[in-house]
PDB file of N, CA and C in Angstrom:
ATOM      1  N   MET B 268      68.288 -30.245 -44.023  1.00  0.00           N
ATOM      2  CA  MET B 268      68.382 -29.773 -42.647  1.00  0.00           C
ATOM      3  C   MET B 268      67.598 -30.698 -41.728  1.00  0.00           C
ATOM      4  N   GLY B 269      67.874 -30.568 -40.433  1.00  0.00           N
ATOM      5  CA  GLY B 269      67.216 -31.409 -39.461  1.00  0.00           C
ATOM      6  C   GLY B 269      65.818 -30.935 -39.133  1.00  0.00           C
ATOM      7  N   ASN B 270      65.233 -31.607 -38.173  1.00  0.00           N
ATOM      8  CA  ASN B 270      63.873 -31.273 -37.750  1.00  0.00           C
ATOM      9  C   ASN B 270      63.804 -30.010 -36.909  1.00  0.00           C
ATOM     10  N   LYS B 271      64.870 -29.706 -36.185  1.00  0.00           N
ATOM     11  CA  LYS B 271      64.878 -28.569 -35.263  1.00  0.00           C
ATOM     12  C   LYS B 271      65.863 -27.528 -35.759  1.00  0.00           C
ATOM     13  N   ILE B 272      65.352 -26.359 -36.089  1.00  0.00           N
ATOM     14  CA  ILE B 272      66.192 -25.297 -36.638  1.00  0.00           C
ATOM     15  C   ILE B 272      65.844 -23.982 -35.958  1.00  0.00           C
ATOM     16  N   ILE B 273      66.856 -23.215 -35.663  1.00  0.00           N
ATOM     17  CA  ILE B 273      66.650 -21.842 -35.224  1.00  0.00           C
ATOM     18  C   ILE B 273      67.265 -20.951 -36.291  1.00  0.00           C
ATOM     19  N   TYR B 274      66.425 -20.127 -36.900  1.00  0.00           N
ATOM     20  CA  TYR B 274      66.883 -19.137 -37.857  1.00  0.00           C
ATOM     21  C   TYR B 274      67.149 -17.848 -37.095  1.00  0.00           C
ATOM     22  N   LEU B 275      68.284 -17.242 -37.359  1.00  0.00           N
ATOM     23  CA  LEU B 275      68.575 -15.919 -36.816  1.00  0.00           C
ATOM     24  C   LEU B 275      68.597 -14.958 -37.989  1.00  0.00           C
ATOM     25  N   ALA B 276      67.581 -14.117 -38.057  1.00  0.00           N
ATOM     26  CA  ALA B 276      67.473 -13.129 -39.121  1.00  0.00           C
ATOM     27  C   ALA B 276      68.219 -11.876 -38.685  1.00  0.00           C
ATOM     28  N   THR B 277      69.154 -11.456 -39.512  1.00  0.00           N
ATOM     29  CA  THR B 277      69.991 -10.310 -39.193  1.00  0.00           C
ATOM     30  C   THR B 277      69.879  -9.267 -40.299  1.00  0.00           C
ATOM     31  N   THR B 278      70.504  -8.135 -40.046  1.00  0.00           N
ATOM     32  CA  THR B 278      70.605  -7.092 -41.057  1.00  0.00           C
ATOM     33  C   THR B 278      72.025  -6.534 -41.009  1.00  0.00           C
ATOM     34  N   GLU B 279      72.489  -6.038 -42.113  1.00  0.00           N
ATOM     35  CA  GLU B 279      73.864  -5.576 -42.239  1.00  0.00           C
ATOM     36  C   GLU B 279      74.180  -4.463 -41.246  1.00  0.00           C
ATOM     37  N   GLY B 280      75.321  -4.603 -40.576  1.00  0.00           N
ATOM     38  CA  GLY B 280      75.793  -3.578 -39.655  1.00  0.00           C
ATOM     39  C   GLY B 280      75.119  -3.572 -38.297  1.00  0.00           C
ATOM     40  N   CYS B 281      74.333  -4.570 -38.000  1.00  0.00           N
ATOM     41  CA  CYS B 281      73.573  -4.639 -36.748  1.00  0.00           C
ATOM     42  C   CYS B 281      74.447  -5.211 -35.627  1.00  0.00           C
ATOM     43  N   LYS B 282      74.791  -4.381 -34.658  1.00  0.00           N
ATOM     44  CA  LYS B 282      75.621  -4.830 -33.529  1.00  0.00           C
ATOM     45  C   LYS B 282      74.861  -5.809 -32.640  1.00  0.00           C
ATOM     46  N   ALA B 283      73.575  -5.565 -32.440  1.00  0.00           N
ATOM     47  CA  ALA B 283      72.766  -6.479 -31.630  1.00  0.00           C
ATOM     48  C   ALA B 283      72.717  -7.864 -32.283  1.00  0.00           C
ATOM     49  N   CYS B 284      72.707  -7.906 -33.610  1.00  0.00           N
ATOM     50  CA  CYS B 284      72.700  -9.183 -34.329  1.00  0.00           C
ATOM     51  C   CYS B 284      73.994  -9.944 -34.067  1.00  0.00           C
ATOM     52  N   GLU B 285      75.118  -9.228 -34.052  1.00  0.00           N
ATOM     53  CA  GLU B 285      76.408  -9.858 -33.763  1.00  0.00           C
ATOM     54  C   GLU B 285      76.429 -10.418 -32.345  1.00  0.00           C
ATOM     55  N   ILE B 286      75.890  -9.666 -31.407  1.00  0.00           N
ATOM     56  CA  ILE B 286      75.832 -10.117 -30.018  1.00  0.00           C
ATOM     57  C   ILE B 286      74.967 -11.372 -29.914  1.00  0.00           C
ATOM     58  N   GLN B 287      73.796 -11.352 -30.568  1.00  0.00           N
ATOM     59  CA  GLN B 287      72.898 -12.511 -30.511  1.00  0.00           C
ATOM     60  C   GLN B 287      73.550 -13.741 -31.141  1.00  0.00           C
ATOM     61  N   GLU B 288      74.288 -13.552 -32.204  1.00  0.00           N
ATOM     62  CA  GLU B 288      74.999 -14.660 -32.842  1.00  0.00           C
ATOM     63  C   GLU B 288      75.987 -15.294 -31.858  1.00  0.00           C
ATOM     64  N   ASN B 289      76.722 -14.466 -31.119  1.00  0.00           N
ATOM     65  CA  ASN B 289      77.662 -14.987 -30.123  1.00  0.00           C
ATOM     66  C   ASN B 289      76.942 -15.732 -29.012  1.00  0.00           C
ATOM     67  N   ILE B 290      75.810 -15.223 -28.575  1.00  0.00           N
ATOM     68  CA  ILE B 290      75.026 -15.892 -27.536  1.00  0.00           C
ATOM     69  C   ILE B 290      74.539 -17.248 -28.039  1.00  0.00           C
ATOM     70  N   LEU B 291      74.042 -17.293 -29.272  1.00  0.00           N
ATOM     71  CA  LEU B 291      73.572 -18.564 -29.843  1.00  0.00           C
ATOM     72  C   LEU B 291      74.696 -19.597 -29.910  1.00  0.00           C
ATOM     73  N   GLU B 292      75.900 -19.162 -30.247  1.00  0.00           N
ATOM     74  CA  GLU B 292      77.030 -20.089 -30.298  1.00  0.00           C
ATOM     75  C   GLU B 292      77.269 -20.724 -28.935  1.00  0.00           C
ATOM     76  N   LYS B 293      77.163 -19.941 -27.865  1.00  0.00           N
ATOM     77  CA  LYS B 293      77.338 -20.478 -26.510  1.00  0.00           C
ATOM     78  C   LYS B 293      76.242 -21.479 -26.183  1.00  0.00           C
ATOM     79  N   VAL B 294      75.009 -21.154 -26.521  1.00  0.00           N
ATOM     80  CA  VAL B 294      73.883 -22.042 -26.237  1.00  0.00           C
ATOM     81  C   VAL B 294      74.050 -23.364 -26.964  1.00  0.00           C
ATOM     82  N   PHE B 295      74.506 -23.323 -28.204  1.00  0.00           N
ATOM     83  CA  PHE B 295      74.545 -24.540 -29.002  1.00  0.00           C
ATOM     84  C   PHE B 295      75.785 -25.364 -28.811  1.00  0.00           C
ATOM     85  N   ASP B 296      76.678 -24.923 -27.928  1.00  0.00           N
ATOM     86  CA  ASP B 296      77.739 -25.807 -27.482  1.00  0.00           C
ATOM     87  C   ASP B 296      77.126 -26.911 -26.621  1.00  0.00           C
ATOM     88  N   ASN B 297      75.939 -26.655 -26.055  1.00  0.00           N
ATOM     89  CA  ASN B 297      75.280 -27.581 -25.123  1.00  0.00           C
ATOM     90  C   ASN B 297      74.037 -28.257 -25.696  1.00  0.00           C
ATOM     91  N   ASN B 298      73.681 -28.010 -26.934  1.00  0.00           N
ATOM     92  CA  ASN B 298      72.442 -28.556 -27.494  1.00  0.00           C
ATOM     93  C   ASN B 298      72.713 -29.230 -28.838  1.00  0.00           C
ATOM     94  N   GLU B 299      72.795 -30.535 -28.808  1.00  0.00           N
ATOM     95  CA  GLU B 299      72.973 -31.272 -30.050  1.00  0.00           C
ATOM     96  C   GLU B 299      71.615 -31.532 -30.676  1.00  0.00           C
ATOM     97  N   GLY B 300      71.600 -31.702 -31.975  1.00  0.00           N
ATOM     98  CA  GLY B 300      70.352 -32.022 -32.652  1.00  0.00           C
ATOM     99  C   GLY B 300      69.531 -30.820 -33.077  1.00  0.00           C
ATOM    100  N   ILE B 301      70.034 -29.632 -32.790  1.00  0.00           N
ATOM    101  CA  ILE B 301      69.357 -28.414 -33.226  1.00  0.00           C
ATOM    102  C   ILE B 301      70.341 -27.648 -34.103  1.00  0.00           C
ATOM    103  N   SER B 302      69.914 -27.321 -35.302  1.00  0.00           N
ATOM    104  CA  SER B 302      70.803 -26.556 -36.167  1.00  0.00           C
ATOM    105  C   SER B 302      70.428 -25.083 -36.121  1.00  0.00           C
ATOM    106  N   VAL B 303      71.424 -24.250 -36.379  1.00  0.00           N
ATOM    107  CA  VAL B 303      71.243 -22.807 -36.387  1.00  0.00           C
ATOM    108  C   VAL B 303      71.574 -22.306 -37.782  1.00  0.00           C
ATOM    109  N   SER B 304      70.707 -21.474 -38.304  1.00  0.00           N
ATOM    110  CA  SER B 304      70.925 -20.879 -39.614  1.00  0.00           C
ATOM    111  C   SER B 304      70.894 -19.364 -39.454  1.00  0.00           C
ATOM    112  N   ILE B 305      72.052 -18.737 -39.606  1.00  0.00           N
ATOM    113  CA  ILE B 305      72.168 -17.290 -39.447  1.00  0.00           C
ATOM    114  C   ILE B 305      72.242 -16.681 -40.836  1.00  0.00           C
ATOM    115  N   MET B 306      71.313 -15.753 -41.108  1.00  0.00           N
ATOM    116  CA  MET B 306      71.288 -15.161 -42.452  1.00  0.00           C
ATOM    117  C   MET B 306      70.641 -13.788 -42.438  1.00  0.00           C
ATOM    118  N   ASP B 307      70.961 -13.017 -43.470  1.00  0.00           N
ATOM    119  CA  ASP B 307      70.307 -11.733 -43.673  1.00  0.00           C
ATOM    120  C   ASP B 307      68.802 -11.990 -43.850  1.00  0.00           C
ATOM    121  N   PHE B 308      67.985 -11.116 -43.301  1.00  0.00           N
ATOM    122  CA  PHE B 308      66.536 -11.330 -43.357  1.00  0.00           C
ATOM    123  C   PHE B 308      66.008 -11.461 -44.777  1.00  0.00           C
ATOM    124  N   ASN B 309      66.668 -10.846 -45.736  1.00  0.00           N
ATOM    125  CA  ASN B 309      66.236 -10.965 -47.134  1.00  0.00           C
ATOM    126  C   ASN B 309      66.407 -12.374 -47.690  1.00  0.00           C
ATOM    127  N   ASP B 310      67.299 -13.148 -47.075  1.00  0.00           N
ATOM    128  CA  ASP B 310      67.600 -14.494 -47.561  1.00  0.00           C
ATOM    129  C   ASP B 310      66.800 -15.591 -46.856  1.00  0.00           C
ATOM    130  N   LEU B 311      65.953 -15.213 -45.912  1.00  0.00           N
ATOM    131  CA  LEU B 311      65.111 -16.209 -45.241  1.00  0.00           C
ATOM    132  C   LEU B 311      64.202 -16.900 -46.253  1.00  0.00           C
ATOM    133  N   PRO B 312      63.822 -18.149 -45.974  1.00  0.00           N
ATOM    134  CA  PRO B 312      62.847 -18.797 -46.851  1.00  0.00           C
ATOM    135  C   PRO B 312      61.557 -17.973 -46.908  1.00  0.00           C
ATOM    136  N   ASP B 313      60.931 -17.958 -48.074  1.00  0.00           N
ATOM    137  CA  ASP B 313      59.716 -17.158 -48.262  1.00  0.00           C
ATOM    138  C   ASP B 313      58.621 -17.514 -47.270  1.00  0.00           C
ATOM    139  N   TRP B 314      58.458 -18.795 -46.936  1.00  0.00           N
ATOM    140  CA  TRP B 314      57.388 -19.194 -46.019  1.00  0.00           C
ATOM    141  C   TRP B 314      57.593 -18.598 -44.633  1.00  0.00           C
ATOM    142  N   ILE B 315      58.827 -18.307 -44.259  1.00  0.00           N
ATOM    143  CA  ILE B 315      59.068 -17.637 -42.977  1.00  0.00           C
ATOM    144  C   ILE B 315      58.762 -16.154 -43.113  1.00  0.00           C
ATOM    145  N   LYS B 316      59.208 -15.529 -44.184  1.00  0.00           N
ATOM    146  CA  LYS B 316      58.963 -14.087 -44.374  1.00  0.00           C
ATOM    147  C   LYS B 316      57.472 -13.761 -44.407  1.00  0.00           C
ATOM    148  N   VAL B 317      56.661 -14.679 -44.888  1.00  0.00           N
ATOM    149  CA  VAL B 317      55.217 -14.467 -44.959  1.00  0.00           C
ATOM    150  C   VAL B 317      54.571 -14.599 -43.577  1.00  0.00           C
ATOM    151  N   ASN B 318      55.136 -15.436 -42.717  1.00  0.00           N
ATOM    152  CA  ASN B 318      54.491 -15.765 -41.445  1.00  0.00           C
ATOM    153  C   ASN B 318      55.074 -15.090 -40.206  1.00  0.00           C
ATOM    154  N   VAL B 319      56.214 -14.430 -40.342  1.00  0.00           N
ATOM    155  CA  VAL B 319      56.850 -13.793 -39.188  1.00  0.00           C
ATOM    156  C   VAL B 319      57.039 -12.308 -39.489  1.00  0.00           C
ATOM    157  N   PRO B 320      56.552 -11.434 -38.602  1.00  0.00           N
ATOM    158  CA  PRO B 320      56.787 -10.008 -38.812  1.00  0.00           C
ATOM    159  C   PRO B 320      58.266  -9.687 -38.624  1.00  0.00           C
ATOM    160  N   LEU B 321      58.866  -9.088 -39.621  1.00  0.00           N
ATOM    161  CA  LEU B 321      60.292  -8.774 -39.587  1.00  0.00           C
ATOM    162  C   LEU B 321      60.463  -7.257 -39.588  1.00  0.00           C
ATOM    163  N   GLY B 322      60.455  -6.679 -38.400  1.00  0.00           N
ATOM    164  CA  GLY B 322      60.578  -5.237 -38.304  1.00  0.00           C
ATOM    165  C   GLY B 322      61.690  -4.795 -37.377  1.00  0.00           C
ATOM    166  N   ASP B 323      62.187  -5.728 -36.563  1.00  0.00           N
ATOM    167  CA  ASP B 323      63.250  -5.420 -35.614  1.00  0.00           C
ATOM    168  C   ASP B 323      64.241  -6.567 -35.674  1.00  0.00           C
ATOM    169  N   PHE B 324      65.513  -6.253 -35.465  1.00  0.00           N
ATOM    170  CA  PHE B 324      66.536  -7.279 -35.579  1.00  0.00           C
ATOM    171  C   PHE B 324      67.468  -7.232 -34.386  1.00  0.00           C
ATOM    172  N   PRO B 325      67.995  -8.381 -34.018  1.00  0.00           N
ATOM    173  CA  PRO B 325      67.851  -9.686 -34.634  1.00  0.00           C
ATOM    174  C   PRO B 325      66.476 -10.289 -34.352  1.00  0.00           C
ATOM    175  N   THR B 326      66.047 -11.185 -35.215  1.00  0.00           N
ATOM    176  CA  THR B 326      64.829 -11.947 -35.002  1.00  0.00           C
ATOM    177  C   THR B 326      65.182 -13.423 -35.041  1.00  0.00           C
ATOM    178  N   MET B 327      64.774 -14.147 -33.992  1.00  0.00           N
ATOM    179  CA  MET B 327      64.987 -15.596 -33.950  1.00  0.00           C
ATOM    180  C   MET B 327      63.672 -16.293 -34.257  1.00  0.00           C
ATOM    181  N   ILE B 328      63.756 -17.312 -35.093  1.00  0.00           N
ATOM    182  CA  ILE B 328      62.581 -18.099 -35.465  1.00  0.00           C
ATOM    183  C   ILE B 328      62.888 -19.551 -35.143  1.00  0.00           C
ATOM    184  N   PHE B 329      62.116 -20.116 -34.230  1.00  0.00           N
ATOM    185  CA  PHE B 329      62.295 -21.502 -33.795  1.00  0.00           C
ATOM    186  C   PHE B 329      61.360 -22.378 -34.621  1.00  0.00           C
ATOM    187  N   VAL B 330      61.919 -23.335 -35.356  1.00  0.00           N
ATOM    188  CA  VAL B 330      61.152 -24.167 -36.277  1.00  0.00           C
ATOM    189  C   VAL B 330      61.347 -25.633 -35.917  1.00  0.00           C
ATOM    190  N   TYR B 331      60.247 -26.364 -35.899  1.00  0.00           N
ATOM    191  CA  TYR B 331      60.284 -27.808 -35.676  1.00  0.00           C
ATOM    192  C   TYR B 331      59.461 -28.473 -36.774  1.00  0.00           C
ATOM    193  N   LYS B 332      60.094 -29.339 -37.534  1.00  0.00           N
ATOM    194  CA  LYS B 332      59.449 -30.045 -38.651  1.00  0.00           C
ATOM    195  C   LYS B 332      58.701 -29.072 -39.572  1.00  0.00           C
ATOM    196  N   ASP B 333      59.388 -28.017 -39.969  1.00  0.00           N
ATOM    197  CA  ASP B 333      58.858 -27.008 -40.891  1.00  0.00           C
ATOM    198  C   ASP B 333      57.639 -26.259 -40.364  1.00  0.00           C
ATOM    199  N   VAL B 334      57.473 -26.213 -39.056  1.00  0.00           N
ATOM    200  CA  VAL B 334      56.397 -25.447 -38.421  1.00  0.00           C
ATOM    201  C   VAL B 334      57.045 -24.422 -37.491  1.00  0.00           C
ATOM    202  N   ILE B 335      56.665 -23.163 -37.633  1.00  0.00           N
ATOM    203  CA  ILE B 335      57.182 -22.118 -36.760  1.00  0.00           C
ATOM    204  C   ILE B 335      56.535 -22.290 -35.386  1.00  0.00           C
ATOM    205  N   LYS B 336      57.382 -22.554 -34.395  1.00  0.00           N
ATOM    206  CA  LYS B 336      56.880 -22.773 -33.042  1.00  0.00           C
ATOM    207  C   LYS B 336      56.946 -21.513 -32.189  1.00  0.00           C
ATOM    208  N   TYR B 337      57.890 -20.633 -32.500  1.00  0.00           N
ATOM    209  CA  TYR B 337      58.075 -19.432 -31.685  1.00  0.00           C
ATOM    210  C   TYR B 337      58.972 -18.473 -32.454  1.00  0.00           C
ATOM    211  N   HIS B 338      58.781 -17.200 -32.245  1.00  0.00           N
ATOM    212  CA  HIS B 338      59.711 -16.211 -32.787  1.00  0.00           C
ATOM    213  C   HIS B 338      59.766 -15.024 -31.845  1.00  0.00           C
ATOM    214  N   CYS B 339      60.902 -14.345 -31.848  1.00  0.00           N
ATOM    215  CA  CYS B 339      61.073 -13.169 -31.006  1.00  0.00           C
ATOM    216  C   CYS B 339      62.109 -12.252 -31.645  1.00  0.00           C
ATOM    217  N   SER B 340      61.994 -10.979 -31.342  1.00  0.00           N
ATOM    218  CA  SER B 340      62.937  -9.992 -31.856  1.00  0.00           C
ATOM    219  C   SER B 340      63.723  -9.405 -30.706  1.00  0.00           C
ATOM    220  N   GLY B 341      64.901  -8.912 -31.019  1.00  0.00           N
ATOM    221  CA  GLY B 341      65.761  -8.312 -30.010  1.00  0.00           C
ATOM    222  C   GLY B 341      66.756  -9.320 -29.472  1.00  0.00           C
ATOM    223  N   THR B 342      67.732  -8.813 -28.749  1.00  0.00           N
ATOM    224  CA  THR B 342      68.767  -9.658 -28.170  1.00  0.00           C
ATOM    225  C   THR B 342      68.212 -10.368 -26.944  1.00  0.00           C
ATOM    226  N   ARG B 343      68.417 -11.674 -26.898  1.00  0.00           N
ATOM    227  CA  ARG B 343      67.912 -12.494 -25.786  1.00  0.00           C
ATOM    228  C   ARG B 343      69.065 -13.223 -25.108  1.00  0.00           C
ATOM    229  N   SER B 344      68.921 -13.470 -23.824  1.00  0.00           N
ATOM    230  CA  SER B 344      69.977 -14.101 -23.031  1.00  0.00           C
ATOM    231  C   SER B 344      70.084 -15.596 -23.312  1.00  0.00           C
ATOM    232  N   GLU B 345      71.202 -16.181 -22.893  1.00  0.00           N
ATOM    233  CA  GLU B 345      71.382 -17.632 -23.002  1.00  0.00           C
ATOM    234  C   GLU B 345      70.254 -18.361 -22.273  1.00  0.00           C
ATOM    235  N   LYS B 346      69.938 -17.891 -21.075  1.00  0.00           N
ATOM    236  CA  LYS B 346      68.895 -18.534 -20.266  1.00  0.00           C
ATOM    237  C   LYS B 346      67.549 -18.498 -20.993  1.00  0.00           C
ATOM    238  N   TYR B 347      67.199 -17.372 -21.557  1.00  0.00           N
ATOM    239  CA  TYR B 347      65.927 -17.230 -22.267  1.00  0.00           C
ATOM    240  C   TYR B 347      65.858 -18.215 -23.432  1.00  0.00           C
ATOM    241  N   ILE B 348      66.920 -18.266 -24.220  1.00  0.00           N
ATOM    242  CA  ILE B 348      66.953 -19.170 -25.371  1.00  0.00           C
ATOM    243  C   ILE B 348      66.856 -20.618 -24.921  1.00  0.00           C
ATOM    244  N   GLN B 349      67.577 -20.968 -23.873  1.00  0.00           N
ATOM    245  CA  GLN B 349      67.546 -22.341 -23.354  1.00  0.00           C
ATOM    246  C   GLN B 349      66.133 -22.713 -22.899  1.00  0.00           C
ATOM    247  N   GLU B 350      65.447 -21.797 -22.248  1.00  0.00           N
ATOM    248  CA  GLU B 350      64.078 -22.068 -21.803  1.00  0.00           C
ATOM    249  C   GLU B 350      63.143 -22.298 -22.985  1.00  0.00           C
ATOM    250  N   ILE B 351      63.288 -21.513 -24.039  1.00  0.00           N
ATOM    251  CA  ILE B 351      62.454 -21.687 -25.225  1.00  0.00           C
ATOM    252  C   ILE B 351      62.749 -23.032 -25.882  1.00  0.00           C
ATOM    253  N   ILE B 352      64.011 -23.382 -25.967  1.00  0.00           N
ATOM    254  CA  ILE B 352      64.382 -24.678 -26.555  1.00  0.00           C
ATOM    255  C   ILE B 352      63.740 -25.810 -25.774  1.00  0.00           C
ATOM    256  N   GLU B 353      63.831 -25.754 -24.464  1.00  0.00           N
ATOM    257  CA  GLU B 353      63.290 -26.830 -23.626  1.00  0.00           C
ATOM    258  C   GLU B 353      61.769 -26.906 -23.715  1.00  0.00           C
ATOM    259  N   LYS B 354      61.111 -25.785 -23.805  1.00  0.00           N
ATOM    260  CA  LYS B 354      59.649 -25.769 -23.834  1.00  0.00           C
ATOM    261  C   LYS B 354      59.085 -26.018 -25.225  1.00  0.00           C
ATOM    262  N   ASP B 355      59.654 -25.366 -26.244  1.00  0.00           N
ATOM    263  CA  ASP B 355      59.018 -25.353 -27.556  1.00  0.00           C
ATOM    264  C   ASP B 355      59.693 -26.199 -28.624  1.00  0.00           C
ATOM    265  N   ILE B 356      60.942 -26.556 -28.452  1.00  0.00           N
ATOM    266  CA  ILE B 356      61.638 -27.293 -29.501  1.00  0.00           C
ATOM    267  C   ILE B 356      61.935 -28.727 -29.052  1.00  0.00           C
ATOM    268  N   VAL B 357      62.742 -28.868 -28.026  1.00  0.00           N
ATOM    269  CA  VAL B 357      63.219 -30.194 -27.634  1.00  0.00           C
ATOM    270  C   VAL B 357      62.113 -31.051 -27.059  1.00  0.00           C
ATOM    271  N   LYS B 358      61.270 -30.492 -26.227  1.00  0.00           N
ATOM    272  CA  LYS B 358      60.243 -31.290 -25.532  1.00  0.00           C
ATOM    273  C   LYS B 358      59.133 -31.748 -26.469  1.00  0.00           C
ATOM    274  N   ILE B 359      59.158 -31.315 -27.712  1.00  0.00           N
ATOM    275  CA  ILE B 359      58.148 -31.743 -28.677  1.00  0.00           C
ATOM    276  C   ILE B 359      58.336 -33.206 -29.043  1.00  0.00           C
ATOM    277  N   ASP B 360      59.583 -33.669 -29.010  1.00  0.00           N
ATOM    278  CA  ASP B 360      59.844 -35.078 -29.311  1.00  0.00           C
ATOM    279  C   ASP B 360      59.174 -35.949 -28.267  1.00  0.00           C
ATOM    280  N   GLY B 361      58.656 -37.086 -28.703  1.00  0.00           N
ATOM    281  CA  GLY B 361      58.106 -37.953 -27.673  1.00  0.00           C
ATOM    282  C   GLY B 361      57.082 -38.892 -28.143  1.00  0.00           C
TER     283      GLY B 361
END
């Protein structure tokens, strides 16, 4: 995988997770170089499960070079996600 990854932790039957997945698809039509990994929360890498509280879904985890830079739970707008990418993921390069 690349240096910039957004994990979307979901749970079975979660409508909010489906909505967030659709929002992420729209955001990533405009952001190259960032990969998205959508998976059931049980399938997340262990190092993420240990470091991120997983109690509400969907949960997005923004990772840069294997370091968790930001995480949030609940459905978030395209604008919110874009702002986080610009502040915490993309602008790290330099």
